PDB file of C-alpha atoms in Angstrom:
ATOM      1  CA  SER A   1       0.260  -8.622  -1.145  1.00 44.00           C
ATOM      2  CA  GLN A   2       1.584  -6.554   1.738  1.00 46.00           C
ATOM      3  CA  GLN A   3       0.125  -3.421   0.234  1.00 61.00           C
ATOM      4  CA  GLY A   4      -1.967  -1.274   2.539  1.00 71.00           C
ATOM      5  CA  GLU A   5      -5.492  -0.471   1.527  1.00 83.00           C
ATOM      6  CA  GLU A   6      -7.015   2.929   2.186  1.00 87.00           C
ATOM      7  CA  ASP A   7     -10.646   3.540   2.842  1.00 88.00           C
ATOM      8  CA  PRO A   8     -12.507   5.400   1.493  1.00 93.00           C
ATOM      9  CA  GLN A   9     -11.059   5.733  -2.011  1.00 93.00           C
ATOM     10  CA  ALA A  10     -12.550   9.215  -2.240  1.00 96.00           C
ATOM     11  CA  LEU A  11     -13.890  11.654   0.340  1.00 96.00           C
ATOM     12  CA  SER A  12     -15.553  15.003  -0.175  1.00 97.00           C
ATOM     13  CA  ILE A  13     -16.225  17.337   2.752  1.00 97.00           C
ATOM     14  CA  GLN A  14     -16.903  20.980   3.507  1.00 97.00           C
ATOM     15  CA  GLU A  15     -14.228  23.311   4.778  1.00 97.00           C
ATOM     16  CA  GLY A  16     -14.092  23.220   8.552  1.00 97.00           C
ATOM     17  CA  GLU A  17     -15.223  19.609   8.833  1.00 97.00           C
ATOM     18  CA  ASN A  18     -12.989  16.782   9.965  1.00 98.00           C
ATOM     19  CA  ALA A  19     -11.694  14.171   7.520  1.00 97.00           C
ATOM     20  CA  THR A  20     -10.925  10.608   8.521  1.00 97.00           C
ATOM     21  CA  MET A  21      -9.063   8.138   6.355  1.00 97.00           C
ATOM     22  CA  ASN A  22      -8.317   4.539   7.198  1.00 97.00           C
ATOM     23  CA  CYS A  23      -5.555   2.162   6.224  1.00 96.00           C
ATOM     24  CA  SER A  24      -5.410  -1.601   6.685  1.00 95.00           C
ATOM     25  CA  TYR A  25      -2.425  -3.873   6.144  1.00 93.00           C
ATOM     26  CA  LYS A  26      -1.754  -7.581   6.256  1.00 91.00           C
ATOM     27  CA  THR A  27       1.551  -8.362   7.942  1.00 87.00           C
ATOM     28  CA  SER A  28       3.304  -6.974  11.020  1.00 89.00           C
ATOM     29  CA  ILE A  29       5.049  -3.647  10.716  1.00 90.00           C
ATOM     30  CA  ASN A  30       7.902  -1.638  12.185  1.00 90.00           C
ATOM     31  CA  ASN A  31       6.204   1.625  11.408  1.00 92.00           C
ATOM     32  CA  LEU A  32       3.412   3.142   9.363  1.00 95.00           C
ATOM     33  CA  GLN A  33       3.657   6.478   7.629  1.00 96.00           C
ATOM     34  CA  TRP A  34       1.209   8.846   5.979  1.00 97.00           C
ATOM     35  CA  TYR A  35       2.053  10.886   2.905  1.00 97.00           C
ATOM     36  CA  ARG A  36       0.226  13.560   0.993  1.00 98.00           C
ATOM     37  CA  GLN A  37       0.328  14.136  -2.756  1.00 98.00           C
ATOM     38  CA  ASN A  38      -0.978  17.245  -4.438  1.00 97.00           C
ATOM     39  CA  SER A  39      -2.020  16.851  -8.062  1.00 95.00           C
ATOM     40  CA  GLY A  40       1.006  16.620 -10.339  1.00 94.00           C
ATOM     41  CA  ARG A  41       3.487  16.728  -7.475  1.00 96.00           C
ATOM     42  CA  GLY A  42       5.633  14.351  -5.481  1.00 97.00           C
ATOM     43  CA  LEU A  43       4.662  12.775  -2.183  1.00 97.00           C
ATOM     44  CA  VAL A  44       5.295  14.649   1.028  1.00 97.00           C
ATOM     45  CA  HIS A  45       5.764  12.942   4.367  1.00 97.00           C
ATOM     46  CA  LEU A  46       3.190  13.876   7.011  1.00 97.00           C
ATOM     47  CA  ILE A  47       3.695  11.669  10.031  1.00 97.00           C
ATOM     48  CA  LEU A  48       5.272   8.392  11.154  1.00 96.00           C
ATOM     49  CA  ILE A  49       3.947   6.121  13.886  1.00 96.00           C
ATOM     50  CA  ARG A  50       5.912   3.162  15.196  1.00 94.00           C
ATOM     51  CA  SER A  51       4.468  -0.220  16.041  1.00 93.00           C
ATOM     52  CA  ASN A  52       4.779   0.424  19.791  1.00 95.00           C
ATOM     53  CA  GLU A  53       2.825   3.676  19.571  1.00 97.00           C
ATOM     54  CA  ARG A  54      -0.949   3.986  19.572  1.00 98.00           C
ATOM     55  CA  GLU A  55      -1.531   7.634  18.777  1.00 98.00           C
ATOM     56  CA  LYS A  56       0.436  10.565  17.455  1.00 97.00           C
ATOM     57  CA  HIS A  57      -0.371  14.211  16.794  1.00 97.00           C
ATOM     58  CA  SER A  58       1.125  16.803  14.503  1.00 96.00           C
ATOM     59  CA  GLY A  59      -0.700  20.105  14.196  1.00 97.00           C
ATOM     60  CA  ARG A  60      -4.169  19.331  12.807  1.00 97.00           C
ATOM     61  CA  LEU A  61      -3.227  15.711  12.135  1.00 98.00           C
ATOM     62  CA  ARG A  62      -3.958  12.825  14.439  1.00 98.00           C
ATOM     63  CA  VAL A  63      -2.858   9.296  13.602  1.00 98.00           C
ATOM     64  CA  THR A  64      -3.876   6.157  15.439  1.00 98.00           C
ATOM     65  CA  LEU A  65      -2.490   2.668  15.075  1.00 98.00           C
ATOM     66  CA  ASP A  66      -4.127  -0.573  16.138  1.00 97.00           C
ATOM     67  CA  THR A  67      -1.659  -3.385  15.537  1.00 96.00           C
ATOM     68  CA  SER A  68      -4.135  -6.027  16.717  1.00 96.00           C
ATOM     69  CA  LYS A  69      -6.479  -5.012  13.905  1.00 96.00           C
ATOM     70  CA  LYS A  70      -3.651  -4.130  11.543  1.00 96.00           C
ATOM     71  CA  SER A  71      -5.165  -0.765  10.847  1.00 96.00           C
ATOM     72  CA  SER A  72      -4.442   2.935  11.132  1.00 97.00           C
ATOM     73  CA  SER A  73      -6.459   6.083  10.758  1.00 98.00           C
ATOM     74  CA  LEU A  74      -5.542   9.619   9.804  1.00 98.00           C
ATOM     75  CA  LEU A  75      -7.731  12.421  11.097  1.00 98.00           C
ATOM     76  CA  ILE A  76      -7.437  15.929   9.711  1.00 98.00           C
ATOM     77  CA  THR A  77      -9.295  18.399  11.886  1.00 98.00           C
ATOM     78  CA  ALA A  78     -10.817  21.697  10.765  1.00 97.00           C
ATOM     79  CA  SER A  79     -10.068  20.942   7.120  1.00 97.00           C
ATOM     80  CA  ARG A  80      -9.168  23.645   4.637  1.00 97.00           C
ATOM     81  CA  ALA A  81      -9.478  23.823   0.862  1.00 97.00           C
ATOM     82  CA  ALA A  82      -5.678  23.571   0.746  1.00 97.00           C
ATOM     83  CA  ASP A  83      -5.917  20.085   2.293  1.00 98.00           C
ATOM     84  CA  THR A  84      -7.364  18.825  -1.011  1.00 98.00           C
ATOM     85  CA  ALA A  85      -4.931  16.102  -2.102  1.00 98.00           C
ATOM     86  CA  SER A  86      -4.399  12.352  -2.194  1.00 97.00           C
ATOM     87  CA  TYR A  87      -3.330  10.742   1.054  1.00 97.00           C
ATOM     88  CA  PHE A  88      -1.343   7.506   1.161  1.00 97.00           C
ATOM     89  CA  CYS A  89      -0.376   5.200   3.957  1.00 96.00           C
ATOM     90  CA  ALA A  90       2.942   3.401   3.679  1.00 95.00           C
ATOM     91  CA  THR A  91       4.129   0.460   5.721  1.00 93.00           C
ATOM     92  CA  ASP A  92       7.589  -0.652   6.762  1.00 89.00           C
ATOM     93  CA  HIS A  93       7.064  -4.357   7.244  1.00 81.00           C
ATOM     94  CA  SER A  94       8.961  -6.471   9.744  1.00 67.00           C
ATOM     95  CA  GLY A  95      11.495  -8.629   8.006  1.00 65.00           C
ATOM     96  CA  SER A  96      11.591  -6.506   4.881  1.00 60.00           C
ATOM     97  CA  ALA A  97      14.870  -5.047   3.791  1.00 66.00           C
ATOM     98  CA  ARG A  98      13.791  -1.608   4.991  1.00 70.00           C
ATOM     99  CA  GLN A  99      11.537  -0.329   2.269  1.00 80.00           C
ATOM    100  CA  LEU A 100       8.041   1.156   2.181  1.00 88.00           C
ATOM    101  CA  THR A 101       4.964  -0.338   0.568  1.00 90.00           C
ATOM    102  CA  PHE A 102       2.308   2.196  -0.360  1.00 93.00           C
ATOM    103  CA  GLY A 103      -1.438   1.825  -0.326  1.00 92.00           C
ATOM    104  CA  SER A 104      -3.803   2.890  -3.064  1.00 92.00           C
ATOM    105  CA  GLY A 105      -4.610   6.270  -1.538  1.00 94.00           C
ATOM    106  CA  THR A 106      -7.639   8.340  -0.549  1.00 96.00           C
ATOM    107  CA  GLN A 107      -8.544  11.328  -2.693  1.00 97.00           C
ATOM    108  CA  LEU A 108      -9.719  14.076  -0.341  1.00 98.00           C
ATOM    109  CA  THR A 109     -11.636  17.059  -1.686  1.00 97.00           C
ATOM    110  CA  VAL A 110     -12.356  19.926   0.680  1.00 97.00           C
ATOM    111  CA  LEU A 111     -15.014  22.249  -0.667  1.00 96.00           C
ATOM    112  CA  PRO A 112     -14.776  25.956   0.234  1.00 91.00           C
TER     113      PRO A 112
ATOM    114  CA  ASP B   1      16.519  23.682   1.325  1.00 73.00           C
ATOM    115  CA  ALA B   2      17.507  20.070   0.601  1.00 85.00           C
ATOM    116  CA  ARG B   3      15.362  18.267  -1.928  1.00 94.00           C
ATOM    117  CA  VAL B   4      15.401  15.381  -4.385  1.00 97.00           C
ATOM    118  CA  THR B   5      15.808  16.554  -7.954  1.00 98.00           C
ATOM    119  CA  GLN B   6      14.521  14.580 -10.912  1.00 98.00           C
ATOM    120  CA  THR B   7      15.013  15.164 -14.613  1.00 98.00           C
ATOM    121  CA  PRO B   8      13.311  15.343 -17.005  1.00 98.00           C
ATOM    122  CA  ARG B   9       9.982  16.426 -15.530  1.00 97.00           C
ATOM    123  CA  HIS B  10       8.175  15.438 -18.705  1.00 98.00           C
ATOM    124  CA  LYS B  11       9.183  13.155 -21.546  1.00 98.00           C
ATOM    125  CA  VAL B  12       7.236  12.165 -24.640  1.00 98.00           C
ATOM    126  CA  THR B  13       8.841   9.536 -26.808  1.00 98.00           C
ATOM    127  CA  GLU B  14       7.990   6.943 -29.376  1.00 97.00           C
ATOM    128  CA  MET B  15       7.829   3.240 -28.788  1.00 97.00           C
ATOM    129  CA  GLY B  16      11.215   1.603 -29.109  1.00 97.00           C
ATOM    130  CA  GLN B  17      13.218   4.618 -28.023  1.00 98.00           C
ATOM    131  CA  GLU B  18      15.571   4.643 -25.055  1.00 98.00           C
ATOM    132  CA  VAL B  19      14.551   6.723 -22.054  1.00 98.00           C
ATOM    133  CA  THR B  20      16.847   7.742 -19.211  1.00 98.00           C
ATOM    134  CA  MET B  21      15.563   9.358 -16.040  1.00 98.00           C
ATOM    135  CA  ARG B  22      17.925  10.901 -13.537  1.00 98.00           C
ATOM    136  CA  CYS B  23      17.726  11.601  -9.845  1.00 98.00           C
ATOM    137  CA  GLN B  24      19.893  13.580  -7.470  1.00 98.00           C
ATOM    138  CA  PRO B  25      19.154  12.386  -3.929  1.00 97.00           C
ATOM    139  CA  ILE B  26      19.565  14.490  -0.822  1.00 96.00           C
ATOM    140  CA  LEU B  27      23.178  14.641   0.308  1.00 94.00           C
ATOM    141  CA  GLY B  28      23.790  12.322   3.229  1.00 92.00           C
ATOM    142  CA  HIS B  29      20.887   9.985   2.534  1.00 94.00           C
ATOM    143  CA  ASN B  30      21.948   6.364   2.275  1.00 91.00           C
ATOM    144  CA  THR B  31      19.008   4.885   0.381  1.00 93.00           C
ATOM    145  CA  VAL B  32      17.485   5.755  -2.979  1.00 95.00           C
ATOM    146  CA  PHE B  33      14.204   4.309  -4.233  1.00 95.00           C
ATOM    147  CA  TRP B  34      12.571   4.282  -7.663  1.00 96.00           C
ATOM    148  CA  TYR B  35       8.768   4.076  -7.714  1.00 96.00           C
ATOM    149  CA  ARG B  36       6.342   4.066 -10.629  1.00 97.00           C
ATOM    150  CA  GLN B  37       2.841   5.511 -10.276  1.00 97.00           C
ATOM    151  CA  THR B  38      -0.094   4.685 -12.530  1.00 95.00           C
ATOM    152  CA  MET B  39      -3.827   4.995 -12.040  1.00 91.00           C
ATOM    153  CA  MET B  40      -4.293   1.240 -12.303  1.00 90.00           C
ATOM    154  CA  GLN B  41      -1.392  -0.021 -10.177  1.00 89.00           C
ATOM    155  CA  GLY B  42      -0.794   2.879  -7.823  1.00 91.00           C
ATOM    156  CA  LEU B  43       2.739   3.264  -6.471  1.00 94.00           C
ATOM    157  CA  GLU B  44       4.979   0.326  -7.305  1.00 93.00           C
ATOM    158  CA  LEU B  45       8.522  -0.081  -6.019  1.00 93.00           C
ATOM    159  CA  LEU B  46      10.838  -0.759  -8.935  1.00 94.00           C
ATOM    160  CA  ALA B  47      14.286  -0.796  -7.358  1.00 93.00           C
ATOM    161  CA  TYR B  48      16.328   0.630  -4.533  1.00 92.00           C
ATOM    162  CA  PHE B  49      19.909   1.180  -3.513  1.00 93.00           C
ATOM    163  CA  ARG B  50      21.583   1.387  -0.119  1.00 90.00           C
ATOM    164  CA  ASN B  51      24.965   3.077   0.022  1.00 91.00           C
ATOM    165  CA  ARG B  52      24.875   2.856  -3.793  1.00 91.00           C
ATOM    166  CA  ALA B  53      24.562  -0.944  -3.795  1.00 90.00           C
ATOM    167  CA  PRO B  54      21.445  -2.375  -5.475  1.00 88.00           C
ATOM    168  CA  LEU B  55      19.309  -4.109  -2.846  1.00 86.00           C
ATOM    169  CA  ASP B  56      16.221  -5.162  -4.711  1.00 82.00           C
ATOM    170  CA  ASP B  57      15.090  -4.680  -8.282  1.00 83.00           C
ATOM    171  CA  SER B  58      12.501  -7.432  -8.340  1.00 83.00           C
ATOM    172  CA  GLY B  59       9.774  -4.932  -9.175  1.00 85.00           C
ATOM    173  CA  MET B  60      11.426  -4.028 -12.436  1.00 90.00           C
ATOM    174  CA  PRO B  61      10.947  -5.717 -15.830  1.00 86.00           C
ATOM    175  CA  LYS B  62      14.514  -6.946 -16.235  1.00 86.00           C
ATOM    176  CA  ASP B  63      14.523  -7.252 -19.977  1.00 92.00           C
ATOM    177  CA  ARG B  64      14.011  -3.549 -20.585  1.00 96.00           C
ATOM    178  CA  PHE B  65      14.610  -1.657 -17.354  1.00 96.00           C
ATOM    179  CA  SER B  66      17.905  -0.996 -15.641  1.00 95.00           C
ATOM    180  CA  ALA B  67      18.773   1.087 -12.602  1.00 96.00           C
ATOM    181  CA  GLU B  68      22.203   2.273 -11.578  1.00 95.00           C
ATOM    182  CA  MET B  69      23.829   4.572  -9.077  1.00 95.00           C
ATOM    183  CA  PRO B  70      27.177   5.573 -10.526  1.00 93.00           C
ATOM    184  CA  ASP B  71      27.938   7.889  -7.619  1.00 93.00           C
ATOM    185  CA  ALA B  72      26.329   9.209  -4.445  1.00 92.00           C
ATOM    186  CA  THR B  73      24.824  12.198  -6.236  1.00 95.00           C
ATOM    187  CA  LEU B  74      23.217  10.420  -9.178  1.00 97.00           C
ATOM    188  CA  ALA B  75      20.769   7.570  -9.667  1.00 97.00           C
ATOM    189  CA  THR B  76      19.505   6.606 -13.107  1.00 97.00           C
ATOM    190  CA  LEU B  77      16.595   4.566 -14.416  1.00 97.00           C
ATOM    191  CA  LYS B  78      16.791   3.496 -18.020  1.00 97.00           C
ATOM    192  CA  ILE B  79      14.163   1.915 -20.251  1.00 97.00           C
ATOM    193  CA  GLN B  80      15.304   0.354 -23.503  1.00 97.00           C
ATOM    194  CA  PRO B  81      13.268  -0.189 -25.596  1.00 97.00           C
ATOM    195  CA  SER B  82      10.315   1.769 -24.252  1.00 97.00           C
ATOM    196  CA  GLU B  83       6.734   0.574 -24.736  1.00 97.00           C
ATOM    197  CA  PRO B  84       3.376   2.365 -24.396  1.00 97.00           C
ATOM    198  CA  ARG B  85       2.648   0.414 -21.192  1.00 96.00           C
ATOM    199  CA  ASP B  86       5.655   2.131 -19.598  1.00 97.00           C
ATOM    200  CA  SER B  87       3.744   5.421 -19.632  1.00 98.00           C
ATOM    201  CA  ALA B  88       3.586   6.516 -16.008  1.00 98.00           C
ATOM    202  CA  VAL B  89       5.053   8.932 -13.500  1.00 98.00           C
ATOM    203  CA  TYR B  90       8.394   7.732 -12.161  1.00 98.00           C
ATOM    204  CA  PHE B  91       9.403   8.941  -8.716  1.00 98.00           C
ATOM    205  CA  CYS B  92      12.748   8.917  -7.053  1.00 98.00           C
ATOM    206  CA  ALA B  93      12.859   9.105  -3.266  1.00 97.00           C
ATOM    207  CA  SER B  94      15.726   9.166  -0.826  1.00 96.00           C
ATOM    208  CA  GLY B  95      16.013   8.640   2.898  1.00 93.00           C
ATOM    209  CA  LEU B  96      18.342   7.919   5.762  1.00 90.00           C
ATOM    210  CA  VAL B  97      17.326   4.343   6.466  1.00 84.00           C
ATOM    211  CA  GLN B  98      18.440   2.666   9.683  1.00 80.00           C
ATOM    212  CA  VAL B  99      18.862  -1.068  10.239  1.00 73.00           C
ATOM    213  CA  ILE B 100      15.797  -1.248  12.442  1.00 72.00           C
ATOM    214  CA  ASP B 101      13.558   1.282  10.796  1.00 78.00           C
ATOM    215  CA  THR B 102      12.688   2.923   7.494  1.00 80.00           C
ATOM    216  CA  GLY B 103      12.209   6.561   8.337  1.00 85.00           C
ATOM    217  CA  GLU B 104      10.794   9.398   6.336  1.00 92.00           C
ATOM    218  CA  LEU B 105      11.304   9.358   2.579  1.00 94.00           C
ATOM    219  CA  PHE B 106      11.775  12.496   0.541  1.00 96.00           C
ATOM    220  CA  PHE B 107      10.299  12.364  -2.948  1.00 97.00           C
ATOM    221  CA  GLY B 108      11.210  14.213  -6.090  1.00 98.00           C
ATOM    222  CA  GLU B 109       8.553  15.838  -8.242  1.00 97.00           C
ATOM    223  CA  GLY B 110       8.557  12.894 -10.639  1.00 98.00           C
ATOM    224  CA  SER B 111       9.250  12.290 -14.308  1.00 98.00           C
ATOM    225  CA  ARG B 112       6.066  11.958 -16.345  1.00 98.00           C
ATOM    226  CA  LEU B 113       6.753   9.589 -19.229  1.00 98.00           C
ATOM    227  CA  THR B 114       4.469   9.176 -22.227  1.00 98.00           C
ATOM    228  CA  VAL B 115       5.368   6.506 -24.764  1.00 98.00           C
ATOM    229  CA  LEU B 116       3.438   6.791 -28.018  1.00 97.00           C
TER     230      LEU B 116
END
């Protein structure tokens, strides 16, 4: 399967701490994206990193990509209770007809 | 504020009944995706359309599921007959997909289907 796998499956931290989530995939990609899903809602795009990029920032988010290890990480700094959600990585694989394959997600709980 | 609109948001039906879910993608987007989300399987791609043409529906059980895009403002996913194992949240997403790159997808709020 080309599906990405997130690690950990669940993460619980205190407000103000940093949260790190990891994603691994199996075949080469054009880009990797991270999405957030609040309970009972649709997915919302957070950030996209292309295969020729190594790091990208957006506000409190930092994404890294290591194509040699086929892995990515999402760091949320200074977490807030409102960051509580599920986070998914999605991969656009080389050779695919331009569609995204989603991982299984990390459930992040930020305790106030 | 452009967004993907899905109806119905919730549907409870009995086994054997026909279910139709509808999606209005964002105007100007060229690709529409249907995903299904369950606790066990996560997010599965069922089908997608580019410029209204079906590109891939290999993720869909062909005998009971059908997806169409009758015009640029409407995509439909139909299940006939429905079964309890079809209970899930069905998401529609749209995006402006380039030849070299799948960019950001915009998701609807989903249609939560319960088949009794």
